[in-house]
PDB file of C-alpha atoms in Angstrom:
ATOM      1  CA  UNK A   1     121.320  55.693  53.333  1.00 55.00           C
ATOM      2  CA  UNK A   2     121.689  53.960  49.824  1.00 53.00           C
ATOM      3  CA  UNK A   3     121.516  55.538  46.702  1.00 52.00           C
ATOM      4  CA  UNK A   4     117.743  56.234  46.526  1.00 62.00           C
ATOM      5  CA  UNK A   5     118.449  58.392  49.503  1.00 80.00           C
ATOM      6  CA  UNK A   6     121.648  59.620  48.285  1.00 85.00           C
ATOM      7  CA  UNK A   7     119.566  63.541  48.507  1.00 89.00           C
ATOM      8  CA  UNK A   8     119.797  62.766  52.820  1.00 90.00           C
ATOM      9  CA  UNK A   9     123.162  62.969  52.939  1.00 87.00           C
ATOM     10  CA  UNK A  10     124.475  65.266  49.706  1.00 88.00           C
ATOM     11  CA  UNK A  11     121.507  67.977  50.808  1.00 90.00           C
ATOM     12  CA  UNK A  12     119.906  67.801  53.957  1.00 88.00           C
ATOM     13  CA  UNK A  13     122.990  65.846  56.022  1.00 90.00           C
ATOM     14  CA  UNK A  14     123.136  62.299  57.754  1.00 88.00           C
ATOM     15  CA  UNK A  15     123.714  64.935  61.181  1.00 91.00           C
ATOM     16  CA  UNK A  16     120.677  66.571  60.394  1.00 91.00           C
ATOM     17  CA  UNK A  17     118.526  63.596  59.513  1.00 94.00           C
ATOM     18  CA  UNK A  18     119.073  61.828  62.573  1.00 92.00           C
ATOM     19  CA  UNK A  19     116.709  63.529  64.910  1.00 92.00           C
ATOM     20  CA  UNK A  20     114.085  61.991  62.206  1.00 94.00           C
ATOM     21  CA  UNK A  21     115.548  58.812  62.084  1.00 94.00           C
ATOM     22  CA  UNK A  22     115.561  58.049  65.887  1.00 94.00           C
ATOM     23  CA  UNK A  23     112.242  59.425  66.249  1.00 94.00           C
ATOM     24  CA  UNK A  24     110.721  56.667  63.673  1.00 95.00           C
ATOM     25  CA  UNK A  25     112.997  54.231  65.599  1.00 94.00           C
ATOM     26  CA  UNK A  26     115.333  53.684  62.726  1.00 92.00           C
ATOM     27  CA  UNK A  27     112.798  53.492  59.955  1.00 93.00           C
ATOM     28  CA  UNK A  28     113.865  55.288  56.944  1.00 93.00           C
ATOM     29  CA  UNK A  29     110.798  56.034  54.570  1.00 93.00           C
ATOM     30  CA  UNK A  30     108.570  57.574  58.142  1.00 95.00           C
ATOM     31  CA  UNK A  31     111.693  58.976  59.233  1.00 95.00           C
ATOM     32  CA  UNK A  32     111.588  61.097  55.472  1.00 95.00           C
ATOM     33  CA  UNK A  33     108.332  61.230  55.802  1.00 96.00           C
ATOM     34  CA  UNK A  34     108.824  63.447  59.434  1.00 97.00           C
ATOM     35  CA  UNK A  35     111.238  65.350  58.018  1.00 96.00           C
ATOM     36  CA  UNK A  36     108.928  66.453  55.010  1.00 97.00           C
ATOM     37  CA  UNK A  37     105.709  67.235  57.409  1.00 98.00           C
ATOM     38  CA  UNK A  38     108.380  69.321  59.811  1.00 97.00           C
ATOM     39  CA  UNK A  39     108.896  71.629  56.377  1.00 97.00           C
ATOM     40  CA  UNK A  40     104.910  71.623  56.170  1.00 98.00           C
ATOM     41  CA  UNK A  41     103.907  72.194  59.588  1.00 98.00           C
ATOM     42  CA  UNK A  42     106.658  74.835  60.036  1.00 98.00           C
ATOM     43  CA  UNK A  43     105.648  76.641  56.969  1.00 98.00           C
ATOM     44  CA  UNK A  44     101.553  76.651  58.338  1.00 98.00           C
ATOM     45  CA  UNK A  45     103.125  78.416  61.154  1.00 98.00           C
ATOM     46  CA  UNK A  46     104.443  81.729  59.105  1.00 98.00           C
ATOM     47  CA  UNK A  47     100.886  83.195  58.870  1.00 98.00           C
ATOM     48  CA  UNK A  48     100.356  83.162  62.463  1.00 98.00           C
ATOM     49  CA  UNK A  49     103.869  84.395  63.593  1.00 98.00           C
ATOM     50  CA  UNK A  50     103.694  86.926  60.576  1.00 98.00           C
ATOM     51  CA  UNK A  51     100.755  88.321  62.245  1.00 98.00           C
ATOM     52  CA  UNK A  52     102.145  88.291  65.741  1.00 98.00           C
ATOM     53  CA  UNK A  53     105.712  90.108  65.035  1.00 98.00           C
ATOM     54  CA  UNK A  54     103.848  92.855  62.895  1.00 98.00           C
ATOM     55  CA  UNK A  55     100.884  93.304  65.448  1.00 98.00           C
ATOM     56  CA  UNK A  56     103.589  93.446  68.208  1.00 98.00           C
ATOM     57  CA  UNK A  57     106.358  95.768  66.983  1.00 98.00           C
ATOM     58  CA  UNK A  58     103.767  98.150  65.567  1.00 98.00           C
ATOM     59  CA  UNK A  59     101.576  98.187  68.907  1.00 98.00           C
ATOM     60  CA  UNK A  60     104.974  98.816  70.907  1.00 98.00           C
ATOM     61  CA  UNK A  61     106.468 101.338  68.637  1.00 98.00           C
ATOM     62  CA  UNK A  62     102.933 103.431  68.674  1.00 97.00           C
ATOM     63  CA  UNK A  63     102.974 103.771  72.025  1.00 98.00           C
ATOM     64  CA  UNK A  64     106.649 104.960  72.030  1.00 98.00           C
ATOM     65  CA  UNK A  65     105.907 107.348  69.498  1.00 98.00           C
ATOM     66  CA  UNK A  66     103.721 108.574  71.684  1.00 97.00           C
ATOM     67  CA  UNK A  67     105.467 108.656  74.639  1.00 96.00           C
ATOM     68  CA  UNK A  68     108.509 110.225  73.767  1.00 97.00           C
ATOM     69  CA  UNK A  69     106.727 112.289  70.955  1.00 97.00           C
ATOM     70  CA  UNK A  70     108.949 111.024  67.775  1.00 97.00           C
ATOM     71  CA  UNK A  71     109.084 108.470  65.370  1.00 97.00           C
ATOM     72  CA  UNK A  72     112.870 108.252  66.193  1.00 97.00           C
ATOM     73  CA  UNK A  73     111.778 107.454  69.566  1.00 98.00           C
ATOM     74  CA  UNK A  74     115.371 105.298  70.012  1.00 97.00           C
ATOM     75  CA  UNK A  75     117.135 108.050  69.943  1.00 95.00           C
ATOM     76  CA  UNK A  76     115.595 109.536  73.393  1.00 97.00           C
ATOM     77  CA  UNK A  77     114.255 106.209  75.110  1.00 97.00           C
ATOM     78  CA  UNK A  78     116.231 104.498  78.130  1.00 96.00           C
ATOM     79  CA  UNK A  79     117.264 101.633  75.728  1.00 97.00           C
ATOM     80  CA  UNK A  80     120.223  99.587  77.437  1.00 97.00           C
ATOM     81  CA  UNK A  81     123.423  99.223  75.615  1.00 96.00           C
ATOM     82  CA  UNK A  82     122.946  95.924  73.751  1.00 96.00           C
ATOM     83  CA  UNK A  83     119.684  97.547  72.505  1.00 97.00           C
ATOM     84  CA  UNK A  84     120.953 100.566  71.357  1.00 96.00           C
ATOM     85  CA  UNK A  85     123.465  98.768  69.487  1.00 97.00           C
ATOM     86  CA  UNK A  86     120.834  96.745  67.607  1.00 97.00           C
ATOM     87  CA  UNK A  87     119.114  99.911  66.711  1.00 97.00           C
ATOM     88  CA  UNK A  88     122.791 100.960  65.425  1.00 96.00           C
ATOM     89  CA  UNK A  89     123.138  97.391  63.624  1.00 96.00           C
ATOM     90  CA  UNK A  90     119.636  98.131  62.115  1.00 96.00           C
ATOM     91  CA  UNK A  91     120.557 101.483  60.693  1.00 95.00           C
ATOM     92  CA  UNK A  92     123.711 100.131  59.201  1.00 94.00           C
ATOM     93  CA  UNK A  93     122.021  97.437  57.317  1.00 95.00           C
ATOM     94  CA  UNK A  94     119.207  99.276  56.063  1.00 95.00           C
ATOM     95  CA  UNK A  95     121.884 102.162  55.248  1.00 93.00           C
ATOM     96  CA  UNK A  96     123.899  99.590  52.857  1.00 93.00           C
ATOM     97  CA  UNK A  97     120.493  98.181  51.128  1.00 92.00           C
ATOM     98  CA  UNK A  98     119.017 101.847  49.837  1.00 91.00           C
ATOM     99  CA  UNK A  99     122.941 102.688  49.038  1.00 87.00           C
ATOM    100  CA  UNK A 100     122.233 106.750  49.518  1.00 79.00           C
ATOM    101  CA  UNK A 101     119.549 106.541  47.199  1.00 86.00           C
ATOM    102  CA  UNK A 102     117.530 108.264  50.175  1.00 90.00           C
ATOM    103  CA  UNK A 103     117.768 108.736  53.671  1.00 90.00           C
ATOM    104  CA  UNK A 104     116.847 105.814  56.761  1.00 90.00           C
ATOM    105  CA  UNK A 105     113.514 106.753  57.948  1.00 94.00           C
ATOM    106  CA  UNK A 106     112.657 105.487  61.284  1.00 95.00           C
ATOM    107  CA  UNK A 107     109.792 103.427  59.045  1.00 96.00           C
ATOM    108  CA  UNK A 108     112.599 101.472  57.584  1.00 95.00           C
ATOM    109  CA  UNK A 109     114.691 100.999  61.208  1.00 96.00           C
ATOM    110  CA  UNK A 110     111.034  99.444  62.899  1.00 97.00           C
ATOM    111  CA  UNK A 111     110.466  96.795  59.771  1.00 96.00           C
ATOM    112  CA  UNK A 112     113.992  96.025  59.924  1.00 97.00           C
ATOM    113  CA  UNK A 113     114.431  95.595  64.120  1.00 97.00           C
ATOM    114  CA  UNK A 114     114.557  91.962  64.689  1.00 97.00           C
ATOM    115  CA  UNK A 115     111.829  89.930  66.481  1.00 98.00           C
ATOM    116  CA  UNK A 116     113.716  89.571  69.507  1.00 97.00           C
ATOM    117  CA  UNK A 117     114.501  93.590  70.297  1.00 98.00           C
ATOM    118  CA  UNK A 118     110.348  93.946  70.119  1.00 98.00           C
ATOM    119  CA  UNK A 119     110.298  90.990  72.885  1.00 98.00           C
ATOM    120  CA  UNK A 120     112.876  92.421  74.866  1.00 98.00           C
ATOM    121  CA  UNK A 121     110.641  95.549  75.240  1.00 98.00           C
ATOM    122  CA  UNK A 122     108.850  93.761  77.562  1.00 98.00           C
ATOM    123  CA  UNK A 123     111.339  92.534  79.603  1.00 98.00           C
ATOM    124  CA  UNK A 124     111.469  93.074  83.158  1.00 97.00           C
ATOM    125  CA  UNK A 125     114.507  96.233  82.368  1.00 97.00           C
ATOM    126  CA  UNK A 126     111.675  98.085  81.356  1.00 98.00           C
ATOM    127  CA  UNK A 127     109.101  97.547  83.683  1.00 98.00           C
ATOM    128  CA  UNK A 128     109.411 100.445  85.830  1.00 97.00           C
ATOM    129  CA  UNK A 129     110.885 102.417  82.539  1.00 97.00           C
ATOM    130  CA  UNK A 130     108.260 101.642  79.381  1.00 97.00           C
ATOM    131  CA  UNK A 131     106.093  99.052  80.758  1.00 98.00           C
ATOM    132  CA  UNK A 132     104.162 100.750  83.593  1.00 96.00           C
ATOM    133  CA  UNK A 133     103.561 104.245  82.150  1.00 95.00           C
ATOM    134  CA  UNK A 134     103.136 103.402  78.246  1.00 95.00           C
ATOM    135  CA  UNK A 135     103.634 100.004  76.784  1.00 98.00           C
ATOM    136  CA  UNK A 136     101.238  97.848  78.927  1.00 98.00           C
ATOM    137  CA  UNK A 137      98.912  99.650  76.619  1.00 97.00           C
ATOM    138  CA  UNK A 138     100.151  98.114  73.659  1.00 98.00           C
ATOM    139  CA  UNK A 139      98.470  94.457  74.922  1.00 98.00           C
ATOM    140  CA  UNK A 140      94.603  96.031  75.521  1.00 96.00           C
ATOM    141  CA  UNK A 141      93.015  92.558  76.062  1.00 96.00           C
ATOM    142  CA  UNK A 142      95.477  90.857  77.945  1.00 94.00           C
ATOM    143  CA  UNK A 143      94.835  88.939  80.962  1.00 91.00           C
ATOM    144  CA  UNK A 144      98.299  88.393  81.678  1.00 92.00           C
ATOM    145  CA  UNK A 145     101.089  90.040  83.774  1.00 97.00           C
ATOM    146  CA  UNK A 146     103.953  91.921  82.311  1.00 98.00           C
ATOM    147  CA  UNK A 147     106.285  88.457  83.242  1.00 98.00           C
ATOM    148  CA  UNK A 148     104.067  86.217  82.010  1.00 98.00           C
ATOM    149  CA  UNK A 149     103.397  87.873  78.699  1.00 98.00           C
ATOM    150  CA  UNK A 150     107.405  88.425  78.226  1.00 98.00           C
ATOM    151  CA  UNK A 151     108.057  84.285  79.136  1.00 98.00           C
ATOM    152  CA  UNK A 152     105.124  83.793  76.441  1.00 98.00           C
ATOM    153  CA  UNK A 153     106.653  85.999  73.405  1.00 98.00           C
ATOM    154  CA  UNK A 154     110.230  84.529  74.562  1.00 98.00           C
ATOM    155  CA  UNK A 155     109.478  80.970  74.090  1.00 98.00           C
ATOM    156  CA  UNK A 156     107.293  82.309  70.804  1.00 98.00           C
ATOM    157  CA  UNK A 157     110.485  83.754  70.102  1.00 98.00           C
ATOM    158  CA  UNK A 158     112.941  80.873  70.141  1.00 98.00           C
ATOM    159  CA  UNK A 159     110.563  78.826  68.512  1.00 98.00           C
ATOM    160  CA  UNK A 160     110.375  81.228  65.585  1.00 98.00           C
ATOM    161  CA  UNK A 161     113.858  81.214  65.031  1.00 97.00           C
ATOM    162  CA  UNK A 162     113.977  77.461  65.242  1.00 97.00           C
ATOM    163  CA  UNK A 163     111.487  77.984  62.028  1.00 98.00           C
ATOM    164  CA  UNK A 164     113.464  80.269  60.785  1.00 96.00           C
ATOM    165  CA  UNK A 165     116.867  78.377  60.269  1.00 95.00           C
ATOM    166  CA  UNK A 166     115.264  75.317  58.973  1.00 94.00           C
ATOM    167  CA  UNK A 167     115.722  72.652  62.331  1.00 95.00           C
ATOM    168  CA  UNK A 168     113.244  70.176  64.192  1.00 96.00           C
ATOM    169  CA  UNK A 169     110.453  71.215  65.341  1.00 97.00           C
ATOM    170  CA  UNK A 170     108.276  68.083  65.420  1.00 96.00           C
ATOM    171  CA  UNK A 171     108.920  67.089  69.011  1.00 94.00           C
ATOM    172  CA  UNK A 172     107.402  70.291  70.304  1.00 97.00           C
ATOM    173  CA  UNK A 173     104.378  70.506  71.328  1.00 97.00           C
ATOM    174  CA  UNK A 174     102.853  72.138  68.802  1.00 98.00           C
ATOM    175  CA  UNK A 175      99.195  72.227  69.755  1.00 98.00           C
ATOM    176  CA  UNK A 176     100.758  74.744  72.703  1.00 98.00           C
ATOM    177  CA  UNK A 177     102.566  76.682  70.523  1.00 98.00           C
ATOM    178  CA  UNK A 178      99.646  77.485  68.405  1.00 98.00           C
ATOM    179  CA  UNK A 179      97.276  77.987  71.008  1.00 98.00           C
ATOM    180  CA  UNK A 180     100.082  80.924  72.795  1.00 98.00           C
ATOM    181  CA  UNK A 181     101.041  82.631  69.110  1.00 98.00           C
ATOM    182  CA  UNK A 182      96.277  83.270  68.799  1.00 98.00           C
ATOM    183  CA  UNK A 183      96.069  84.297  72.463  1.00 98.00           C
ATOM    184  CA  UNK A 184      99.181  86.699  72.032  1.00 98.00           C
ATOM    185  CA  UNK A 185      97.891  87.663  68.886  1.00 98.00           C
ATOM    186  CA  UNK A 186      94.492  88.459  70.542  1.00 97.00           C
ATOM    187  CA  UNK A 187      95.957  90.513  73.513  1.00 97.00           C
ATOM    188  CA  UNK A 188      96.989  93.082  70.718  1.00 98.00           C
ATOM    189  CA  UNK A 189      94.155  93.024  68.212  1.00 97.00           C
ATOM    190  CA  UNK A 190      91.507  90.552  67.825  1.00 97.00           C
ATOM    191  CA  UNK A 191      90.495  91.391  64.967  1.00 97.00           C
ATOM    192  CA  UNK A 192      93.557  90.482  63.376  1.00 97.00           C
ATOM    193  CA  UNK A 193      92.782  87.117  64.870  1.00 97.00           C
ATOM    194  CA  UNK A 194      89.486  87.031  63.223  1.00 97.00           C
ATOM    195  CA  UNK A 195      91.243  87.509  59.847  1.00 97.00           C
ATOM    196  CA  UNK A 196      94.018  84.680  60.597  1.00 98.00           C
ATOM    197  CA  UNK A 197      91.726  82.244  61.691  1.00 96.00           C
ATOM    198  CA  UNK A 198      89.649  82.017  58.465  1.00 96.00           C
ATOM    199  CA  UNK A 199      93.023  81.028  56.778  1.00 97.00           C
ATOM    200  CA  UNK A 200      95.299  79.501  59.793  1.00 98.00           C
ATOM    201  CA  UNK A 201      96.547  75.711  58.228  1.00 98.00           C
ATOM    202  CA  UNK A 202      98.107  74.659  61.606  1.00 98.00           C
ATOM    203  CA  UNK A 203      95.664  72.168  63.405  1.00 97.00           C
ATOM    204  CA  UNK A 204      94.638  70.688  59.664  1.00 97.00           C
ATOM    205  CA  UNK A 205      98.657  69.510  59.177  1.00 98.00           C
ATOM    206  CA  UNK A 206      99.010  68.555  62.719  1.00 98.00           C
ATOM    207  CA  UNK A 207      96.635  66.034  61.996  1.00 96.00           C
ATOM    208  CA  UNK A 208      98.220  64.773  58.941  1.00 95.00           C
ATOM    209  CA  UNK A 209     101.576  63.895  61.456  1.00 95.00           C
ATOM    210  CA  UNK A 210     103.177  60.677  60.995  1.00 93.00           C
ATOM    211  CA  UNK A 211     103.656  58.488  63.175  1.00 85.00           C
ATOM    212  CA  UNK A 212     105.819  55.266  63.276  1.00 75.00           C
ATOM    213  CA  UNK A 213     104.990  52.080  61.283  1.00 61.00           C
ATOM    214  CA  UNK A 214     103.904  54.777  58.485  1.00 55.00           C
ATOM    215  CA  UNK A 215     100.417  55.335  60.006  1.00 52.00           C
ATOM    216  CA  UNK A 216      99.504  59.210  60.674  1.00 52.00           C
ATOM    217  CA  UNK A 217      97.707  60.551  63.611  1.00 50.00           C
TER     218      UNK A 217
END
């Protein structure tokens, strides 16, 4: 890369780069350029997803609350193994962060649940199980069926993590993955949506994208 661009390969990594590079055909300074709006447009996206994960895993654990008539609600619910194990995996981490300073409280197990187990929720092993008798009522205004909403917050789901661990996410396309994240958002409380809007950054960098030859979109 030369030594101007020594940071590429001592930081960031020639492997990592490359998805850049080939996307500016070769060119260097748009290729750096790329990489630097991926960090921007990836971090306009954290308002929108914050909203989404808390909306959803406080909508669904509400209803399950209700439903089985605790806040431990895990404890009782037909989870599948895998799932009970991450509410086991949950408990153990938040158990080694408060060190027996106090107990878990099921407050601390539902902020520290991951994405995914909320998504799962919705999965077709729960349709006949949660879905259909409690947490369809967790998505008021949706439009949607109970598979279409799941393949939705899935795909919402893996891009989020993509986010998350720092990789490429300017080949995506991102207008879609904006548009899902509001109308998910909306099917569990538009006013939440309201809020986000007023302050929502994503279509104002996706116009600032650059594009090869060093021109932007």
């Amino acid at each position: 890369m030369g030594v101007q661009h020594r940071w590429i390969d001592e930081t960031l990594s020639s492997t990592r780069f490359r998805p850049y590079l080939r996307k500016m055909d070769g060119d260097c300074a748009t290729a750096i350029d790329l990489y630097w709006w991926n960090v921007e447009v990836s971090a306009a996206f954290y308002p929108a997803l914050h909203c989404l994960e808390l909306a959803l895993r406080n909508a669904l654990h509400r209803q399950l609350v209700e439903r089985f008539g605790r806040p431990g609600w895990w404890d009782v619910a037909p989870l599948e193994d895998r799932h009970y194990a991450l509410v086991g995996k949950a408990a153990d981490k938040v158990r080694q962060q408060l060190r027996q300073r106090r107990p878990v409280t099921p407050d601390d197990l539902v902020a520290e649940l991951s994405f995914g187990f909320w998504v799962w929720l919705v999965g077709k092993e729960y349709h006949r199980s949660l879905w259909e008798p409690w947490l369809h009522r967790a998505f008021p205004h949706r439009r949607q069926p109970r598979s279409a909403l799941y393949r939705d917050l899935d795909e919402v789901r893996r891009f989020r993590n993509r986010i998350m661990h720092y990789e490429p996410i300017h080949h995506r396309h991102l207008e879609a993955d904006h548009a899902t994240i509001l109308r998910l958002i909306g099917c569990l409380c538009p006013e939440v949506l309201v809020q986000l809007r007023r302050r929502d950054q994503v279509e104002t960098i996706l116009a600032r994208r650059p594009e090869r030859g060093g021109e932007r979109r």
